[in-house]
Amino acid sequence: MTEPILPRIRPEIAALAPYRQGKQAGPDAFKLSSNENPFEPLPAVLEALAHTTPINRYPDASATRLRERLAARYGVDLDQVHVASGSVAILYQLVQAAASVGDEVIYAWRSFEAYPGLPLVAGATGVQVPLTADARHDLDAMADAVTEHTRAILLCTPNNPTGPIITSDEFAAFIAKVPADVLVILDEAYAEFVTAEDAVDGLAGRVFESHPNVVVLRTFSKAYGLAGLRVGYAIGQAKVLDAARATGIPLSVTAAAETAAIASLDAEGELLDRVAVIVERRTRLLDGLRAHGWDVPDAQGNFVWLPAGERTDEIAASFVAADIIVRPFSGDGIRISVGEETSIDRVLHVASTMR
C-alpha cells in the first residue's frame, strides 16, 4: 500500500517528543507521578460547581471575576492579572510573544519538563544551564549565559522536579545582572508549599514592580487541587501580559474553572490546613529517605527527588511493582509526589530495599 503524502512539518517539531504526563494508576495503586493534591475537592468548591454557568454558553473570555479577585488580593490593577488554562499555558504565550527565530530562551536543567519545548515551538533556541551539585539553579551561570540574542529566562522555584528554592537574595543578585529588556518568568507553581523563610516570593516581594521585565506565575492546580479544571494566572506589567493575551487561545478558561478558583479563594483557610498536612508528610518522607541513605535535596514543593542516576528505570520499576506510580526521568532521577497518608510508609519501604 502506498504511503499517503502528508503535510510538511517543521523538522524540529517532528523531532520534539510530546509532553509526557505522569503515568496513570490503577484502582489499588498510589498515583504519585503528577504532583496532584491527594485530597478531594473542598465541599465549598463542589457546591459552587453545582451552580456554575451552563456548558452550552461560552465563558467570559478574560475570566474577569477571577481577575478582579486576584487584583484585589495582590493590590494590582486588573490588567496586571492574566488568567489562562494553567500556568503552563501562560508560559507558552509569553515565550511565543518574546522569542522567535534567532532568539534564545535560557532555563535551568533539569527543570520543568515542558521548558525545552517552549523555545522550539516559538522557533527560538533553548539554552540549558545545568543545575548545581545540590540540584539548585546555578544563577551565576544562567546570568553568564545571557547574550544579545536572549529574549526570555525561565526560573522555576521550587524547582520541579528536584525541589530546592531560589532565595530572595539570590534572585535579587541575579536580576541585577539581567538586561531590563529580557523577559524573566518566575514560575512559582508550588509556592504555597514553601516553608523556607529565605525563599523568593515574587508576589509578596512585588518583584514585578521593581523589575518590570519580571512576570510571576501561579496556579490553582497544585495546592488548590484544581488540576482537572486547568486554571493558572500571572501577575506583571499590563503591556507584558497584553502580549500573552494576544498569543493565547481565546475562551480557554472554562466558567467551571473560574467558579472553582473563586470558591477556593473563599475557602482558603481550610485549603491551607490541607497544605500544612502535605508539608508535614513531605517532611516525614524527606527525613525517612535520608535515613535510608538517599541523598535527597531540599524539598519545598509537594514532591521529593531521588537522584537515582543510571538506576532510575530499575528503581522506578520496583515502585510500580509495589503499586506506587512515580515519575522517572531516565538516567537522572525519580520524582515522588506527596500523596495519601498510607502511601508514606510504602514509599519508604520500597526505597529502603533499593539502597
Tab-separated table of C-alpha atoms in Angstrom:
chain	number	residue	atom	x	y	z
A	1	MET	CA	0.000	0.000	0.000
A	2	THR	CA	1.337	3.411	-0.984
A	3	GLU	CA	2.096	5.691	1.934
A	4	PRO	CA	-0.037	8.851	1.858
A	5	ILE	CA	1.589	12.212	1.228
A	6	LEU	CA	1.357	14.195	4.440
A	7	PRO	CA	1.757	17.923	5.077
A	8	ARG	CA	5.285	19.117	5.740
A	9	ILE	CA	6.036	19.603	9.432
A	10	ARG	CA	8.887	21.693	10.788
A	11	PRO	CA	11.699	19.178	11.398
A	12	GLU	CA	12.429	20.454	14.896
A	13	ILE	CA	8.755	19.961	15.821
A	14	ALA	CA	8.667	16.481	14.249
A	15	ALA	CA	11.660	15.561	16.429
A	16	LEU	CA	10.151	17.066	19.586
A	17	ALA	CA	8.601	14.486	21.885
A	18	PRO	CA	5.117	15.494	23.084
A	19	TYR	CA	4.769	16.429	26.737
A	20	ARG	CA	4.521	13.209	28.715
A	21	GLN	CA	2.038	13.215	31.551
A	22	GLY	CA	2.695	11.281	34.746
A	23	LYS	CA	1.584	7.661	34.367
A	24	GLN	CA	-1.970	6.881	35.414
A	25	ALA	CA	-2.571	4.480	38.300
A	26	GLY	CA	-4.884	1.522	38.734
A	27	PRO	CA	-7.596	1.499	41.415
A	28	ASP	CA	-5.328	-0.131	44.018
A	29	ALA	CA	-2.195	1.890	43.312
A	30	PHE	CA	-0.936	5.199	44.653
A	31	LYS	CA	-0.552	7.754	41.877
A	32	LEU	CA	2.481	9.772	42.925
A	33	SER	CA	3.588	10.769	39.441
A	34	SER	CA	1.889	14.096	38.720
A	35	ASN	CA	2.242	16.281	41.842
A	36	GLU	CA	-1.518	16.331	42.294
A	37	ASN	CA	-3.256	17.233	45.527
A	38	PRO	CA	-4.302	13.938	47.179
A	39	PHE	CA	-7.339	15.473	48.892
A	40	GLU	CA	-10.831	15.518	47.421
A	41	PRO	CA	-12.133	18.949	46.329
A	42	LEU	CA	-13.282	21.213	49.123
A	43	PRO	CA	-17.031	20.963	49.834
A	44	ALA	CA	-17.453	24.666	49.077
A	45	VAL	CA	-15.851	24.151	45.667
A	46	LEU	CA	-18.183	21.285	44.820
A	47	GLU	CA	-21.153	23.365	45.926
A	48	ALA	CA	-20.064	26.263	43.720
A	49	LEU	CA	-19.577	23.976	40.735
A	50	ALA	CA	-23.117	22.688	41.128
A	51	HIS	CA	-24.358	26.188	40.286
A	52	THR	CA	-21.890	27.131	37.567
A	53	THR	CA	-22.732	28.578	34.161
A	54	PRO	CA	-24.464	26.144	31.753
A	55	ILE	CA	-21.977	24.460	29.447
A	56	ASN	CA	-23.875	25.491	26.322
A	57	ARG	CA	-22.653	29.067	26.862
A	58	TYR	CA	-19.189	30.446	26.246
A	59	PRO	CA	-17.232	31.544	29.332
A	60	ASP	CA	-16.026	35.064	29.961
A	61	ALA	CA	-13.001	35.246	27.662
A	62	SER	CA	-10.846	37.105	30.193
A	63	ALA	CA	-12.131	35.448	33.409
A	64	THR	CA	-12.981	38.913	34.729
A	65	ARG	CA	-14.450	37.832	38.085
A	66	LEU	CA	-11.357	35.818	38.972
A	67	ARG	CA	-9.028	38.544	37.750
A	68	GLU	CA	-10.868	41.063	39.915
A	69	ARG	CA	-10.428	38.846	42.970
A	70	LEU	CA	-6.735	38.344	42.284
A	71	ALA	CA	-6.175	42.031	41.545
A	72	ALA	CA	-7.747	42.960	44.893
A	73	ARG	CA	-5.780	40.235	46.674
A	74	TYR	CA	-2.417	41.434	45.374
A	75	GLY	CA	-3.143	45.150	45.168
A	76	VAL	CA	-2.644	45.494	41.422
A	77	ASP	CA	-4.670	46.813	38.501
A	78	LEU	CA	-6.990	44.442	36.694
A	79	ASP	CA	-4.825	44.471	33.558
A	80	GLN	CA	-1.866	43.329	35.640
A	81	VAL	CA	-3.563	39.949	36.080
A	82	HIS	CA	-3.765	37.365	33.324
A	83	VAL	CA	-5.652	34.074	33.679
A	84	ALA	CA	-5.241	31.076	31.386
A	85	SER	CA	-5.803	27.330	31.290
A	86	GLY	CA	-2.978	26.512	33.666
A	87	SER	CA	0.275	28.373	34.239
A	88	VAL	CA	1.923	26.225	31.554
A	89	ALA	CA	-0.375	27.871	29.006
A	90	ILE	CA	0.935	31.273	30.090
A	91	LEU	CA	4.494	30.001	29.696
A	92	TYR	CA	3.767	29.167	26.073
A	93	GLN	CA	2.044	32.505	25.497
A	94	LEU	CA	4.866	34.565	26.970
A	95	VAL	CA	7.676	32.721	25.200
A	96	GLN	CA	5.890	32.948	21.847
A	97	ALA	CA	5.360	36.651	22.459
A	98	ALA	CA	9.008	37.277	23.333
A	99	ALA	CA	11.097	34.917	21.207
A	100	SER	CA	11.343	33.787	17.593
A	101	VAL	CA	13.897	32.613	15.033
A	102	GLY	CA	17.413	33.662	16.027
A	103	ASP	CA	16.425	34.364	19.640
A	104	GLU	CA	17.382	32.411	22.756
A	105	VAL	CA	15.488	31.268	25.849
A	106	ILE	CA	17.505	30.297	28.935
A	107	TYR	CA	16.368	27.786	31.546
A	108	ALA	CA	17.925	25.516	34.155
A	109	TRP	CA	18.124	21.788	33.557
A	110	ARG	CA	16.799	19.570	34.857
A	111	SER	CA	13.672	21.598	35.460
A	112	PHE	CA	10.026	21.528	34.361
A	113	GLU	CA	9.738	19.042	31.511
A	114	ALA	CA	7.732	21.431	29.327
A	115	TYR	CA	10.527	24.023	29.202
A	116	PRO	CA	12.551	22.551	26.276
A	117	GLY	CA	9.513	22.652	24.009
A	118	LEU	CA	8.723	26.319	24.652
A	119	PRO	CA	11.517	27.876	22.558
A	120	LEU	CA	11.262	25.172	19.895
A	121	VAL	CA	7.580	25.866	19.279
A	122	ALA	CA	8.366	29.583	19.053
A	123	GLY	CA	11.168	28.929	16.557
A	124	ALA	CA	13.812	30.073	19.042
A	125	THR	CA	16.800	28.259	20.548
A	126	GLY	CA	16.742	26.850	24.061
A	127	VAL	CA	19.833	27.328	26.216
A	128	GLN	CA	20.055	24.783	29.032
A	129	VAL	CA	22.150	25.623	32.091
A	130	PRO	CA	22.936	22.618	34.334
A	131	LEU	CA	21.810	22.632	37.944
A	132	THR	CA	24.371	22.794	40.729
A	133	ALA	CA	25.539	19.647	42.514
A	134	ASP	CA	22.804	20.140	45.118
A	135	ALA	CA	20.064	20.285	42.431
A	136	ARG	CA	19.588	24.076	42.568
A	137	HIS	CA	19.537	26.764	39.878
A	138	ASP	CA	23.057	27.949	39.023
A	139	LEU	CA	22.048	31.583	38.747
A	140	ASP	CA	25.590	32.838	38.161
A	141	ALA	CA	25.939	30.507	35.188
A	142	MET	CA	22.494	31.496	33.935
A	143	ALA	CA	23.421	35.181	34.087
A	144	ASP	CA	26.669	34.417	32.250
A	145	ALA	CA	24.651	32.643	29.527
A	146	VAL	CA	22.790	35.841	28.616
A	147	THR	CA	23.727	37.174	25.167
A	148	GLU	CA	22.388	39.817	22.816
A	149	HIS	CA	20.059	37.090	21.495
A	150	THR	CA	18.466	36.284	24.866
A	151	ARG	CA	14.788	37.166	24.971
A	152	ALA	CA	13.480	35.188	27.957
A	153	ILE	CA	14.709	33.393	31.066
A	154	LEU	CA	12.690	30.768	32.950
A	155	LEU	CA	13.176	30.344	36.696
A	156	CYS	CA	11.314	27.550	38.488
A	157	THR	CA	11.101	27.892	42.275
A	158	PRO	CA	10.710	25.482	43.953
A	159	ASN	CA	12.356	23.652	41.102
A	160	ASN	CA	10.325	20.869	39.557
A	161	PRO	CA	11.371	18.044	39.773
A	162	THR	CA	14.316	18.473	42.158
A	163	GLY	CA	12.680	20.558	44.925
A	164	PRO	CA	15.012	23.394	46.081
A	165	ILE	CA	14.032	27.074	46.031
A	166	ILE	CA	15.704	30.252	44.831
A	167	THR	CA	16.324	32.596	47.749
A	168	SER	CA	15.350	36.266	47.788
A	169	ASP	CA	18.988	37.330	47.922
A	170	GLU	CA	19.912	35.031	45.036
A	171	PHE	CA	17.090	36.367	42.914
A	172	ALA	CA	17.989	39.988	43.693
A	173	ALA	CA	21.623	39.417	42.724
A	174	PHE	CA	20.583	37.599	39.557
A	175	ILE	CA	18.017	40.099	38.321
A	176	ALA	CA	20.522	42.914	38.805
A	177	LYS	CA	22.725	41.228	36.169
A	178	VAL	CA	19.976	40.689	33.591
A	179	PRO	CA	19.266	43.354	30.957
A	180	ALA	CA	15.996	45.154	31.650
A	181	ASP	CA	14.615	44.258	28.212
A	182	VAL	CA	14.902	40.479	28.786
A	183	LEU	CA	11.715	38.805	29.995
A	184	VAL	CA	12.176	36.874	33.251
A	185	ILE	CA	9.419	34.407	34.118
A	186	LEU	CA	9.337	33.444	37.792
A	187	ASP	CA	7.445	30.149	37.782
A	188	GLU	CA	6.076	29.676	41.319
A	189	ALA	CA	3.622	26.826	40.728
A	190	TYR	CA	4.426	25.282	44.135
A	191	ALA	CA	4.751	28.484	46.172
A	192	GLU	CA	2.059	27.542	48.712
A	193	PHE	CA	4.122	24.562	49.919
A	194	VAL	CA	7.285	26.577	50.609
A	195	THR	CA	8.414	26.791	54.235
A	196	ALA	CA	11.938	28.163	53.719
A	197	GLU	CA	11.963	31.651	55.192
A	198	ASP	CA	14.568	32.959	52.744
A	199	ALA	CA	12.693	31.840	49.608
A	200	VAL	CA	11.911	34.419	46.975
A	201	ASP	CA	8.214	35.226	46.811
A	202	GLY	CA	7.535	37.130	43.629
A	203	LEU	CA	4.108	38.326	44.717
A	204	ALA	CA	4.805	39.213	48.349
A	205	GLY	CA	8.035	40.885	47.247
A	206	ARG	CA	6.273	42.625	44.334
A	207	VAL	CA	9.289	41.981	42.110
A	208	PHE	CA	7.194	42.853	39.045
A	209	GLU	CA	7.113	46.470	40.272
A	210	SER	CA	10.812	46.926	40.947
A	211	HIS	CA	11.644	44.933	37.798
A	212	PRO	CA	9.002	45.455	35.086
A	213	ASN	CA	10.562	42.684	32.962
A	214	VAL	CA	9.524	40.058	35.553
A	215	VAL	CA	6.268	38.110	35.361
A	216	VAL	CA	5.218	35.875	38.273
A	217	LEU	CA	3.250	32.690	37.581
A	218	ARG	CA	0.975	30.822	39.993
A	219	THR	CA	-1.531	28.006	39.544
A	220	PHE	CA	-4.671	26.554	41.102
A	221	SER	CA	-3.627	23.041	40.028
A	222	LYS	CA	-1.356	22.093	42.910
A	223	ALA	CA	-2.136	23.438	46.389
A	224	TYR	CA	-5.696	24.342	45.415
A	225	GLY	CA	-6.381	20.900	43.966
A	226	LEU	CA	-7.971	22.043	40.700
A	227	ALA	CA	-5.612	20.234	38.317
A	228	GLY	CA	-8.505	18.747	36.352
A	229	LEU	CA	-10.048	22.154	35.658
A	230	ARG	CA	-6.889	23.872	34.343
A	231	VAL	CA	-6.580	27.413	35.636
A	232	GLY	CA	-3.462	29.437	36.384
A	233	TYR	CA	-2.554	33.113	36.498
A	234	ALA	CA	0.218	35.626	36.018
A	235	ILE	CA	0.936	38.940	37.715
A	236	GLY	CA	3.078	41.500	35.937
A	237	GLN	CA	3.116	44.670	33.892
A	238	ALA	CA	-0.021	45.175	31.803
A	239	LYS	CA	1.813	45.643	28.490
A	240	VAL	CA	3.759	42.424	29.001
A	241	LEU	CA	0.616	40.489	29.865
A	242	ASP	CA	-1.171	42.046	26.868
A	243	ALA	CA	1.369	40.190	24.726
A	244	ALA	CA	0.448	36.927	26.451
A	245	ARG	CA	-3.238	37.672	25.963
A	246	ALA	CA	-2.584	38.301	22.255
A	247	THR	CA	-0.943	34.899	21.732
A	248	GLY	CA	-3.380	32.915	23.893
A	249	ILE	CA	-6.160	30.661	22.642
A	250	PRO	CA	-9.451	32.507	23.172
A	251	LEU	CA	-12.018	31.183	25.646
A	252	SER	CA	-9.655	28.581	27.086
A	253	VAL	CA	-10.618	29.089	30.746
A	254	THR	CA	-13.989	27.486	31.378
A	255	ALA	CA	-16.696	29.005	33.550
A	256	ALA	CA	-16.381	25.992	35.855
A	257	ALA	CA	-12.654	26.605	36.320
A	258	GLU	CA	-13.208	30.273	37.118
A	259	THR	CA	-16.006	29.475	39.573
A	260	ALA	CA	-13.946	26.785	41.328
A	261	ALA	CA	-10.928	29.078	41.623
A	262	ILE	CA	-13.005	31.821	43.238
A	263	ALA	CA	-14.603	29.312	45.625
A	264	SER	CA	-11.127	28.053	46.537
A	265	LEU	CA	-10.015	31.568	47.408
A	266	ASP	CA	-13.117	31.952	49.571
A	267	ALA	CA	-12.240	28.730	51.438
A	268	GLU	CA	-8.520	29.400	51.638
A	269	GLY	CA	-8.246	28.813	55.390
A	270	GLU	CA	-9.470	25.238	55.057
A	271	LEU	CA	-7.326	24.755	51.991
A	272	LEU	CA	-4.150	25.918	53.736
A	273	ASP	CA	-4.862	23.468	56.555
A	274	ARG	CA	-4.627	20.741	53.926
A	275	VAL	CA	-1.403	22.231	52.581
A	276	ALA	CA	0.051	22.022	56.093
A	277	VAL	CA	-0.789	18.308	56.190
A	278	ILE	CA	1.004	17.762	52.872
A	279	VAL	CA	4.041	19.686	54.113
A	280	GLU	CA	4.164	17.530	57.253
A	281	ARG	CA	4.021	14.374	55.114
A	282	ARG	CA	6.730	15.794	52.866
A	283	THR	CA	8.968	16.321	55.884
A	284	ARG	CA	8.489	12.729	57.059
A	285	LEU	CA	9.115	11.418	53.562
A	286	LEU	CA	12.262	13.512	53.158
A	287	ASP	CA	13.636	12.540	56.585
A	288	GLY	CA	12.807	8.875	56.033
A	289	LEU	CA	14.520	8.714	52.647
A	290	ARG	CA	17.633	10.359	54.028
A	291	ALA	CA	17.620	7.948	56.974
A	292	HIS	CA	17.691	5.107	54.438
A	293	GLY	CA	20.791	6.585	52.808
A	294	TRP	CA	19.279	8.546	49.942
A	295	ASP	CA	20.964	11.876	49.134
A	296	VAL	CA	17.693	13.754	48.679
A	297	PRO	CA	17.952	17.514	48.008
A	298	ASP	CA	15.868	20.039	49.901
A	299	ALA	CA	12.165	19.593	49.127
A	300	GLN	CA	9.995	22.708	49.089
A	301	GLY	CA	7.215	21.590	46.747
A	302	ASN	CA	4.748	18.741	47.191
A	303	PHE	CA	7.260	16.172	45.961
A	304	VAL	CA	10.707	14.753	46.663
A	305	TRP	CA	13.553	13.863	44.295
A	306	LEU	CA	15.549	10.650	44.286
A	307	PRO	CA	18.818	11.183	42.380
A	308	ALA	CA	18.896	7.594	41.105
A	309	GLY	CA	21.117	8.197	38.078
A	310	GLU	CA	21.664	5.121	35.904
A	311	ARG	CA	19.445	3.037	38.205
A	312	THR	CA	16.417	5.266	37.639
A	313	ASP	CA	14.404	2.872	35.472
A	314	GLU	CA	15.236	-0.132	37.660
A	315	ILE	CA	14.195	1.619	40.858
A	316	ALA	CA	11.057	3.092	39.280
A	317	ALA	CA	10.038	-0.428	38.233
A	318	SER	CA	10.339	-1.557	41.857
A	319	PHE	CA	7.958	1.195	42.914
A	320	VAL	CA	5.489	0.210	40.190
A	321	ALA	CA	5.680	-3.421	41.299
A	322	ALA	CA	4.598	-2.206	44.745
A	323	ASP	CA	1.638	-0.306	43.234
A	324	ILE	CA	3.338	3.058	43.593
A	325	ILE	CA	3.324	5.082	40.380
A	326	VAL	CA	6.235	7.545	40.366
A	327	ARG	CA	7.730	9.828	37.715
A	328	PRO	CA	11.082	8.547	36.416
A	329	PHE	CA	13.452	10.647	34.307
A	330	SER	CA	15.697	8.016	32.740
A	331	GLY	CA	19.366	8.290	33.648
A	332	ASP	CA	18.686	11.115	36.056
A	333	GLY	CA	16.262	10.513	38.925
A	334	ILE	CA	12.749	9.898	40.194
A	335	ARG	CA	10.180	12.426	41.366
A	336	ILE	CA	7.747	11.180	44.007
A	337	SER	CA	4.693	13.277	44.794
A	338	VAL	CA	3.490	13.571	48.373
A	339	GLY	CA	0.259	11.601	48.394
A	340	GLU	CA	-2.095	9.860	50.770
A	341	GLU	CA	-1.029	9.218	54.363
A	342	THR	CA	-0.958	5.461	53.764
A	343	SER	CA	1.484	5.886	50.880
A	344	ILE	CA	4.327	7.246	53.025
A	345	ASP	CA	5.392	4.016	54.708
A	346	ARG	CA	5.095	2.057	51.474
A	347	VAL	CA	7.309	4.533	49.608
A	348	LEU	CA	9.904	4.399	52.368
A	349	HIS	CA	9.841	0.599	52.454
A	350	VAL	CA	10.497	0.282	48.708
A	351	ALA	CA	13.181	2.988	48.814
A	352	SER	CA	14.931	1.178	51.690
A	353	THR	CA	15.199	-2.013	49.655
A	354	MET	CA	16.906	-0.213	46.744
A	355	ARG	CA	19.921	1.138	48.610
